[in-house]
Tab-separated table of C-alpha atoms in Angstrom:
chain	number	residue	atom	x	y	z
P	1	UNK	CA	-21.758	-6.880	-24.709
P	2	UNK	CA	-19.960	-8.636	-21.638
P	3	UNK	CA	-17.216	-6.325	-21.798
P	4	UNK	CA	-20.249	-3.312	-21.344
P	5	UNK	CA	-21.410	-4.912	-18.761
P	6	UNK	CA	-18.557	-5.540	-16.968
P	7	UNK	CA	-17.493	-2.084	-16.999
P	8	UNK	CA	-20.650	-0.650	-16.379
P	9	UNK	CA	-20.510	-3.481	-13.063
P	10	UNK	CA	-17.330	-2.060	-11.863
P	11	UNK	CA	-18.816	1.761	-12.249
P	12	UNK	CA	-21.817	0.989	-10.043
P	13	UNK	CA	-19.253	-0.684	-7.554
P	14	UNK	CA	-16.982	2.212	-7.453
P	15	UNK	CA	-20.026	4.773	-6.832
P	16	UNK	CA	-21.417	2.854	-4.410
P	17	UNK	CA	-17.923	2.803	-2.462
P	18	UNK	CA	-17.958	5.961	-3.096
P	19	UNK	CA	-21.387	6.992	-1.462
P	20	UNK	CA	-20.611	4.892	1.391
P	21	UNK	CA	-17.679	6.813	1.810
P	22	UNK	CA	-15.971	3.843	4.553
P	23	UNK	CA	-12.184	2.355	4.350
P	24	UNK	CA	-12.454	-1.226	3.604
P	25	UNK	CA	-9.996	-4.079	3.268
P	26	UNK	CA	-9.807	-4.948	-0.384
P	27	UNK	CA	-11.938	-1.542	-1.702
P	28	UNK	CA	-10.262	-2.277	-5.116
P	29	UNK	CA	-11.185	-6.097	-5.352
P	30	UNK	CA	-13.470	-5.455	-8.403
P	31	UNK	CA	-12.206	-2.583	-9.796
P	32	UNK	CA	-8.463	-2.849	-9.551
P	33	UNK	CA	-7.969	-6.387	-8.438
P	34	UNK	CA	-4.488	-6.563	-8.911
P	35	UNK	CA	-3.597	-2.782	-7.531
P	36	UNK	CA	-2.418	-4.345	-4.175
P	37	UNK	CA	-0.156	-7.316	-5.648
P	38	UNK	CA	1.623	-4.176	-7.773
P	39	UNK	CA	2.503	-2.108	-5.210
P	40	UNK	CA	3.769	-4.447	-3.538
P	41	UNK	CA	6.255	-5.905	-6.378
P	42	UNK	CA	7.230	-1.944	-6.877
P	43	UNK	CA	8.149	-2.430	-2.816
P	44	UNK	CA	9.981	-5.377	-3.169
P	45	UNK	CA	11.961	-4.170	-6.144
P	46	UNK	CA	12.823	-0.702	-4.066
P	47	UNK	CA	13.927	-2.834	-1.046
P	48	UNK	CA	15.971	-5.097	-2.772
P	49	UNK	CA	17.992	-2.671	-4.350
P	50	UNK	CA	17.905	-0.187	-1.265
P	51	UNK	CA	17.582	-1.787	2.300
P	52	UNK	CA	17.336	1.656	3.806
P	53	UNK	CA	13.963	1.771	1.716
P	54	UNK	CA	11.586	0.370	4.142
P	55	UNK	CA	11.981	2.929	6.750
P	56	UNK	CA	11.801	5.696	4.455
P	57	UNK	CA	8.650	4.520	2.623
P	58	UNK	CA	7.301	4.115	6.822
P	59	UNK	CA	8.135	7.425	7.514
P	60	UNK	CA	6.718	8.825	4.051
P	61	UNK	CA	3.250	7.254	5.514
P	62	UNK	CA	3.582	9.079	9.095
P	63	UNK	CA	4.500	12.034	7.574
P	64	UNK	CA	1.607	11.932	5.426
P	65	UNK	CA	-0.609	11.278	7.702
P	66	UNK	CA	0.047	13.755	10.377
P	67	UNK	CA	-0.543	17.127	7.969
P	68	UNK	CA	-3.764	17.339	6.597
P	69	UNK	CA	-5.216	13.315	7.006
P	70	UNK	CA	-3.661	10.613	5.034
P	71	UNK	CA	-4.789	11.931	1.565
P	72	UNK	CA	-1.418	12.079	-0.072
P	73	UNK	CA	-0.801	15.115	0.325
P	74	UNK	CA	2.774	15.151	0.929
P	75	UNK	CA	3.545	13.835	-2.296
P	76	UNK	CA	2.443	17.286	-4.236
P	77	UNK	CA	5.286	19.204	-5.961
P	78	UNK	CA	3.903	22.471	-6.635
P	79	UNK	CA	7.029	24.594	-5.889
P	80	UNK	CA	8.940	25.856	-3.097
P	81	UNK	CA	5.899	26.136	-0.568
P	82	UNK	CA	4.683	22.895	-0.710
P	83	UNK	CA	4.261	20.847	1.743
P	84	UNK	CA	6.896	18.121	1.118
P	85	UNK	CA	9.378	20.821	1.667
P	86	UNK	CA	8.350	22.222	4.897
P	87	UNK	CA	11.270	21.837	7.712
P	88	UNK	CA	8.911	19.352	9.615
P	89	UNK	CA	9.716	16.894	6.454
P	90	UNK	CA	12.968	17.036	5.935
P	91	UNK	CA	14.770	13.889	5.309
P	92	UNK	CA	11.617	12.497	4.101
P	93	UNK	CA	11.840	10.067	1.104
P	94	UNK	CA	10.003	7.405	-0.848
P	95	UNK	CA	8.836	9.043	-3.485
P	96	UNK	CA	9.988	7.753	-6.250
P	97	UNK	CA	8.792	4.587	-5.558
P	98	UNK	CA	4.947	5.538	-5.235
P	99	UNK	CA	5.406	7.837	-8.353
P	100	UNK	CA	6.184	4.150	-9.774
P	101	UNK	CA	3.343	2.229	-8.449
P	102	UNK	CA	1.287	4.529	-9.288
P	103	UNK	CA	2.612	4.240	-13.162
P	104	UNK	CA	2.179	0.617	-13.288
P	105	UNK	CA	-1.264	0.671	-11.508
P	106	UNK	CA	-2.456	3.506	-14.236
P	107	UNK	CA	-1.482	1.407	-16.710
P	108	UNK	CA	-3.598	-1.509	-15.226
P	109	UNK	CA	-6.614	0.534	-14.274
P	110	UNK	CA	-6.528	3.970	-15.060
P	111	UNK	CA	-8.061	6.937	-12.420
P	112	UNK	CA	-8.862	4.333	-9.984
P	113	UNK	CA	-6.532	4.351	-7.675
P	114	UNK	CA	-5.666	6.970	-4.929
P	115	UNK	CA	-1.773	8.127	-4.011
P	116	UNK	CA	-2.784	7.966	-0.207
P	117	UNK	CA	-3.672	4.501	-0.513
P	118	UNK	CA	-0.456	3.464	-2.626
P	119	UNK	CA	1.219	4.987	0.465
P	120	UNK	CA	-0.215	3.292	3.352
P	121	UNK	CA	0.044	-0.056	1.117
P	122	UNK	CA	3.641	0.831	0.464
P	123	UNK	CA	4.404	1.257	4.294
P	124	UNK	CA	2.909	-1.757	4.692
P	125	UNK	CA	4.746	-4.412	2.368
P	126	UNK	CA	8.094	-2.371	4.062
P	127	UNK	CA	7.252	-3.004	6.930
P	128	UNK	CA	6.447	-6.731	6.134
P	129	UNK	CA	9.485	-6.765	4.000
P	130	UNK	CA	11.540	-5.825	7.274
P	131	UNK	CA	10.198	-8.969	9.011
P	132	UNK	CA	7.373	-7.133	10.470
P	133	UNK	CA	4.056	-7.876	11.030
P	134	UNK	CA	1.789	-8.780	8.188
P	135	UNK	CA	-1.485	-6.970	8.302
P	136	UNK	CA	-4.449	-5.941	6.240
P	137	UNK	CA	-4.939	-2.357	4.966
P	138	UNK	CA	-8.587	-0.643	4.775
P	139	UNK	CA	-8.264	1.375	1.182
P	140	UNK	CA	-10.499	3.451	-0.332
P	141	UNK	CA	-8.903	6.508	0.876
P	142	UNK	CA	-8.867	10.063	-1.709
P	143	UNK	CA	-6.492	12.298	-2.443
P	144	UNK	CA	-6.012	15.854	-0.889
P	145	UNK	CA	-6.398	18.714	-3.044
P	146	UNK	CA	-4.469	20.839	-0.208
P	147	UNK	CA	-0.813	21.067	-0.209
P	148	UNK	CA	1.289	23.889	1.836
P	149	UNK	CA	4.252	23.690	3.612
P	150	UNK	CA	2.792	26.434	6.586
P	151	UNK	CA	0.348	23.258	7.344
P	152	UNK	CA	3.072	21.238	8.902
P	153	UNK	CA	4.461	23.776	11.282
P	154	UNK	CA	3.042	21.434	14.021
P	155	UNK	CA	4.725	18.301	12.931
P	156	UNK	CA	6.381	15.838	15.878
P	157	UNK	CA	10.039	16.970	16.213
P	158	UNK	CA	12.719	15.328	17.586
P	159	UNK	CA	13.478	18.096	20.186
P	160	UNK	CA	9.705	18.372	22.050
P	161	UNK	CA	9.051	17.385	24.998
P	162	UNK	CA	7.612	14.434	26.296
P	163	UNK	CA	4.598	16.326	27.124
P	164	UNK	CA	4.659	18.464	23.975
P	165	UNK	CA	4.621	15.026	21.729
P	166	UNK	CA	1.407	13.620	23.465
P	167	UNK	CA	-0.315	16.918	22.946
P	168	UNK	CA	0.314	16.683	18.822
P	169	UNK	CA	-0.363	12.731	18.934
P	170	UNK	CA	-3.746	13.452	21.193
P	171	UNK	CA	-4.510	16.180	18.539
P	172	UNK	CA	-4.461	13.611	16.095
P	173	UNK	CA	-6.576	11.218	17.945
P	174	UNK	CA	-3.140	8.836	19.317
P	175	UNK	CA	-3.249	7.700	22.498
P	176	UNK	CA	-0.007	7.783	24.786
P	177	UNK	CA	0.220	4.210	23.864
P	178	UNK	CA	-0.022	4.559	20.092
P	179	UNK	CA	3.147	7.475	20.868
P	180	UNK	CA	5.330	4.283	22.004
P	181	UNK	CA	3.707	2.035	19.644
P	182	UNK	CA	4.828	4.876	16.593
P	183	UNK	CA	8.080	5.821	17.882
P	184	UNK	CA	9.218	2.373	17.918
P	185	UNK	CA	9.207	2.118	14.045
P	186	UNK	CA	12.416	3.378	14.694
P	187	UNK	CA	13.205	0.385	15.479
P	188	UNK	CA	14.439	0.151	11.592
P	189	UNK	CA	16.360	2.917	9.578
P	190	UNK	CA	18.815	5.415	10.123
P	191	UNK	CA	18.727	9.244	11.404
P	192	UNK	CA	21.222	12.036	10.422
P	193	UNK	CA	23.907	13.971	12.606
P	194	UNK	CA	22.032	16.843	11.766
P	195	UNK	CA	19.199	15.413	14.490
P	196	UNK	CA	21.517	14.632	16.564
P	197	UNK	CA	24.029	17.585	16.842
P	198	UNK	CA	21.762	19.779	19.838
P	199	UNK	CA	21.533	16.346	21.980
P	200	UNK	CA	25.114	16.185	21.632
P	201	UNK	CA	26.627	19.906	21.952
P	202	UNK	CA	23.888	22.296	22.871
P	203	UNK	CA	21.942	20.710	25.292
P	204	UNK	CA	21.682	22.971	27.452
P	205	UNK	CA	21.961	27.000	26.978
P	206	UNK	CA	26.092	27.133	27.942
P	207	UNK	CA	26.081	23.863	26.066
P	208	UNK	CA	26.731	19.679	27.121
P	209	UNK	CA	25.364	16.698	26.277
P	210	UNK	CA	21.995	15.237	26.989
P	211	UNK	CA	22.415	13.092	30.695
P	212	UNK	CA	19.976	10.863	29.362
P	213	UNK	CA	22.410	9.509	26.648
P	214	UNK	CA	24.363	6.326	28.388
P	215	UNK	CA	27.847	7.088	28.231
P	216	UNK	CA	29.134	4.123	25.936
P	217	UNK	CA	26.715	5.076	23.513
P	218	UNK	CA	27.508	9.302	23.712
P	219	UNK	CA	31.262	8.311	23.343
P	220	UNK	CA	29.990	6.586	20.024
P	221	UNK	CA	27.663	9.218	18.938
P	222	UNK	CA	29.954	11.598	19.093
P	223	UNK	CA	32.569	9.470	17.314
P	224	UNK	CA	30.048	9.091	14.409
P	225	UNK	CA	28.989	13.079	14.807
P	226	UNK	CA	31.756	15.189	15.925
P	227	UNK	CA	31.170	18.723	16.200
P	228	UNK	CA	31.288	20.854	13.056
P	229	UNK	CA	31.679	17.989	11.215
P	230	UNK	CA	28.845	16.415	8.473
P	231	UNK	CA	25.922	16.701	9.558
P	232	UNK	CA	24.713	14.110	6.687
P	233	UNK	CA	26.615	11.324	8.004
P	234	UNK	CA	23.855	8.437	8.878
P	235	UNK	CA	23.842	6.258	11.354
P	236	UNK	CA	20.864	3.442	13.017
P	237	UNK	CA	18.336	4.603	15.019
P	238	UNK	CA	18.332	1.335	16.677
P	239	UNK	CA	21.757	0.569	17.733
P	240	UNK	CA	22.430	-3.064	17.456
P	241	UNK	CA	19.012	-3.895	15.612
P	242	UNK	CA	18.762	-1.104	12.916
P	243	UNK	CA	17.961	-3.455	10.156
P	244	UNK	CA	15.111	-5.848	11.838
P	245	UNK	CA	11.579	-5.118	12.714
P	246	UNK	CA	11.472	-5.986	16.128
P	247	UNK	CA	11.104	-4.929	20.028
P	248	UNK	CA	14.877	-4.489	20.570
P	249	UNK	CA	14.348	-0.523	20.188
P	250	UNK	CA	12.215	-0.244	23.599
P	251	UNK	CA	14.857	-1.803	25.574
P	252	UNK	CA	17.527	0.618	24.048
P	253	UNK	CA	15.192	3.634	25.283
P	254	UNK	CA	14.693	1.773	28.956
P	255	UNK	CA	18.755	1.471	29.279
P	256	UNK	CA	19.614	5.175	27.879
P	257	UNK	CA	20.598	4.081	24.457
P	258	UNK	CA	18.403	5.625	22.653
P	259	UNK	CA	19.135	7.565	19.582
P	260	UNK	CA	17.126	9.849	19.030
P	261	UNK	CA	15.974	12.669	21.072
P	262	UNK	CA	12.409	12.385	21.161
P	263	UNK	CA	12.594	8.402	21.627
P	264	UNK	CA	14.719	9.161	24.781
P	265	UNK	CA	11.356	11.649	26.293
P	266	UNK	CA	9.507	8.415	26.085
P	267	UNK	CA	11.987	6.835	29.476
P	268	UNK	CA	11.118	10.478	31.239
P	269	UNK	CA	7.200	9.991	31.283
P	270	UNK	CA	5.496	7.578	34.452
P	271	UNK	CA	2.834	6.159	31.454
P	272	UNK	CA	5.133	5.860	28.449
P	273	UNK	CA	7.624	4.394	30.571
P	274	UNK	CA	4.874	1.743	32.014
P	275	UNK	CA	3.631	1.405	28.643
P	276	UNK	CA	7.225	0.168	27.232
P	277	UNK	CA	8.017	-2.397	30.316
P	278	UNK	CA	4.718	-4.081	30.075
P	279	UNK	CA	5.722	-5.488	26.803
P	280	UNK	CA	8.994	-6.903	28.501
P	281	UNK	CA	6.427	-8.525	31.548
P	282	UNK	CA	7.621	-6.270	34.295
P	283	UNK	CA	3.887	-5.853	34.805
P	284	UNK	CA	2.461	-8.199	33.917
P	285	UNK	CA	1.632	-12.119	34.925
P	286	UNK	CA	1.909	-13.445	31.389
P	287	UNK	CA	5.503	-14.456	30.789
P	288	UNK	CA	5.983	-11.735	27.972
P	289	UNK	CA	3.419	-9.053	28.194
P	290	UNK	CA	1.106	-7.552	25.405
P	291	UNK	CA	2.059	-8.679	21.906
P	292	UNK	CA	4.241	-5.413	20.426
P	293	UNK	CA	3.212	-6.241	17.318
P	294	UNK	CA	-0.447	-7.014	17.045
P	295	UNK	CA	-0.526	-3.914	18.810
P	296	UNK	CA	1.785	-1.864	16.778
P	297	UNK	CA	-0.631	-3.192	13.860
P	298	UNK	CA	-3.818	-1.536	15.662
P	299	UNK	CA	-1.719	1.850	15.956
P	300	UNK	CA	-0.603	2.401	12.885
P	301	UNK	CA	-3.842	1.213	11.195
P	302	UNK	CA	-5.154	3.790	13.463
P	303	UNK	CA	-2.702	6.433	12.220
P	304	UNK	CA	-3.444	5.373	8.336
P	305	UNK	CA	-7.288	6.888	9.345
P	306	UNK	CA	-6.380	10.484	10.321
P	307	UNK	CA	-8.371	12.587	8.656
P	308	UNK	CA	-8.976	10.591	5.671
P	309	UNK	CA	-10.688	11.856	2.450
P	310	UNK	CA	-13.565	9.525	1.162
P	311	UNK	CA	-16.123	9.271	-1.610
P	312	UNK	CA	-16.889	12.422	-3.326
P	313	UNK	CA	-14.296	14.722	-0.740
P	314	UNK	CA	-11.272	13.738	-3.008
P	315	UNK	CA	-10.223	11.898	-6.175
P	316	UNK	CA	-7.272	9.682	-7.064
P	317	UNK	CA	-4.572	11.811	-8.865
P	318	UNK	CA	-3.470	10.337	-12.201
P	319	UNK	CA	0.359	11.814	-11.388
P	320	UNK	CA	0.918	11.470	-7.423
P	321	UNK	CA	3.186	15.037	-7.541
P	322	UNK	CA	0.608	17.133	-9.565
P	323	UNK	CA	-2.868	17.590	-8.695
């Protein structure tokens, strides 16, 4: 009889969320109470046996989030025009390792819950696991029943312009500070010579290097990258500080070393550029500025609530790649 009403407890709990239809911290406190402690031991495992890991499980969540809301809809495999295939992807990784969360946490409470919110949590613990900021998640997010690969066609590239980049963040409700704040997670992982190769040889129409690039670090780049040669060769995206969580990628876009292309725009704009040296204090009468990561927290808990599928708009997959 206790075990009736318990479950029938936990139903009226989960329709209620539903109705309300709101992200909240700890949405699965009564009906998956342990979903948040498992997908974070799936993290840990995946980290410890893969450092690179963490970034990739960061960008799965951006990636996510910026086609079609945060609703998991990334993760589909429904053939070759998908969405996780679309160009705007590519390089994009991770998931494996919510395919396994989500195993364990069907195993612990089945049909409760969503891929979307295994991915935000997942970014989360990496990012933690990186020596980032800790931070709470609002869950309760659905998943997508949507998945093409023609609906990322307007996906951030590395190659738009500064101007171009705060049209698709402002699209998406991002401020030109949440641009900085998002572009910074580069402040961890690695980027291909495949991203790289137009910065380095085709710059401009007859062909050159990007002036932006400081000359010791083109000399390396192109070390790393040569011309014609493999394009799958990796390389940080943070010289210096590729494997820590931390400010040191800002000051490598103020002094010309940054890696990537579209991280470099962010030097070439008057209000991204003001944005980045306020958190070093050249603006600012406290000795070091804003905090960069309480407010890289508020950004990206801002990103994990684009377009975001609640109550009866979605429903948590039981497999993450089928709907």
């Amino acid at each position: 009889m206790a075990l009736v009403l318990a479950m029938a407890l936990a139903m009226v709990l989960a329709v209620a969320q539903e109705v309300e239809g709101q992200l909240m911290v700890g949405f699965y406190g009564e009906t998956c109470p342990q979903a948040e402690p498992i997908v974070r031991n799936v993290v840990r495992e995946a980290i410890l046996s893969d450092t690179n890991m963490a970034p990739v499980l960061l960008r799965l969540h951006f990636h996510d989030c910026f086609v079609e809301g945060c609703d998991g809809s990334i993760l589909i495999e429904n053939g070759p025009s998908g969405e996780r295939h679309a160009f705007g992807h590519q390089g994009v990784g991770g998931f494996e390792v919510i395919e396994k969360a989500k195993a364990e946490l069907e195993a612990a409470c089945q049909g409760v819950v969503s891929c979307a919110d295994i991915v935000a949590l997942a970014a989360r613990d990496a990012i933690a696991m990186a020596g980032g900021p800790t931070y709470e998640v609002p869950t309760g997010r659905r998943d997508g029943v949507v998945s093409n690969m023609s609906l990322a066609d307007d996906m951030p590239d590395v190659s738009n312009s500064i101007q171009q980049l705060k049209v698709k963040f402002m699209r998406k409700g991002l401020t030109e500070k949440d641009l900085v704040l998002l572009s910074a997670a580069h402040t961890i992982g690695t980027t291909a010579c495949f991203f790289l190769t137009k910065r380095l040889y085709n710059f401009f129409p007859g062909g050159g290097s990007d002036p932006a690039i400081n000359p010791t670090l083109l000399v390396e780049l192109k070390q790393k990258c040569p011309q014609n040669g493999d394009v799958n060769v990796r390389l940080p995206t943070d010289q210096g500080s590729g494997q820590a969580f931390d400010l040191h990628i800002l000051q490598n876009i103020r002094n010309g070393f940054a890696v990537l292309e579209s991280d470099a725009k962010l030097n070439e704009d008057a209000v991204t550029r003001g944005i980045m040296d306020n958190y070093f204090g050249f603006f600012s009468n406290l000795p070091f500025g804003p905090s960069f990561e309480a407010d890289f927290v508020e950004a990206i808990l801002k990103m994990g609530q684009i377009g975001v599928k609640t109550g009866f708009q979605g429903a948590p997959r039981r497999v993450c790649a089928s709907f």
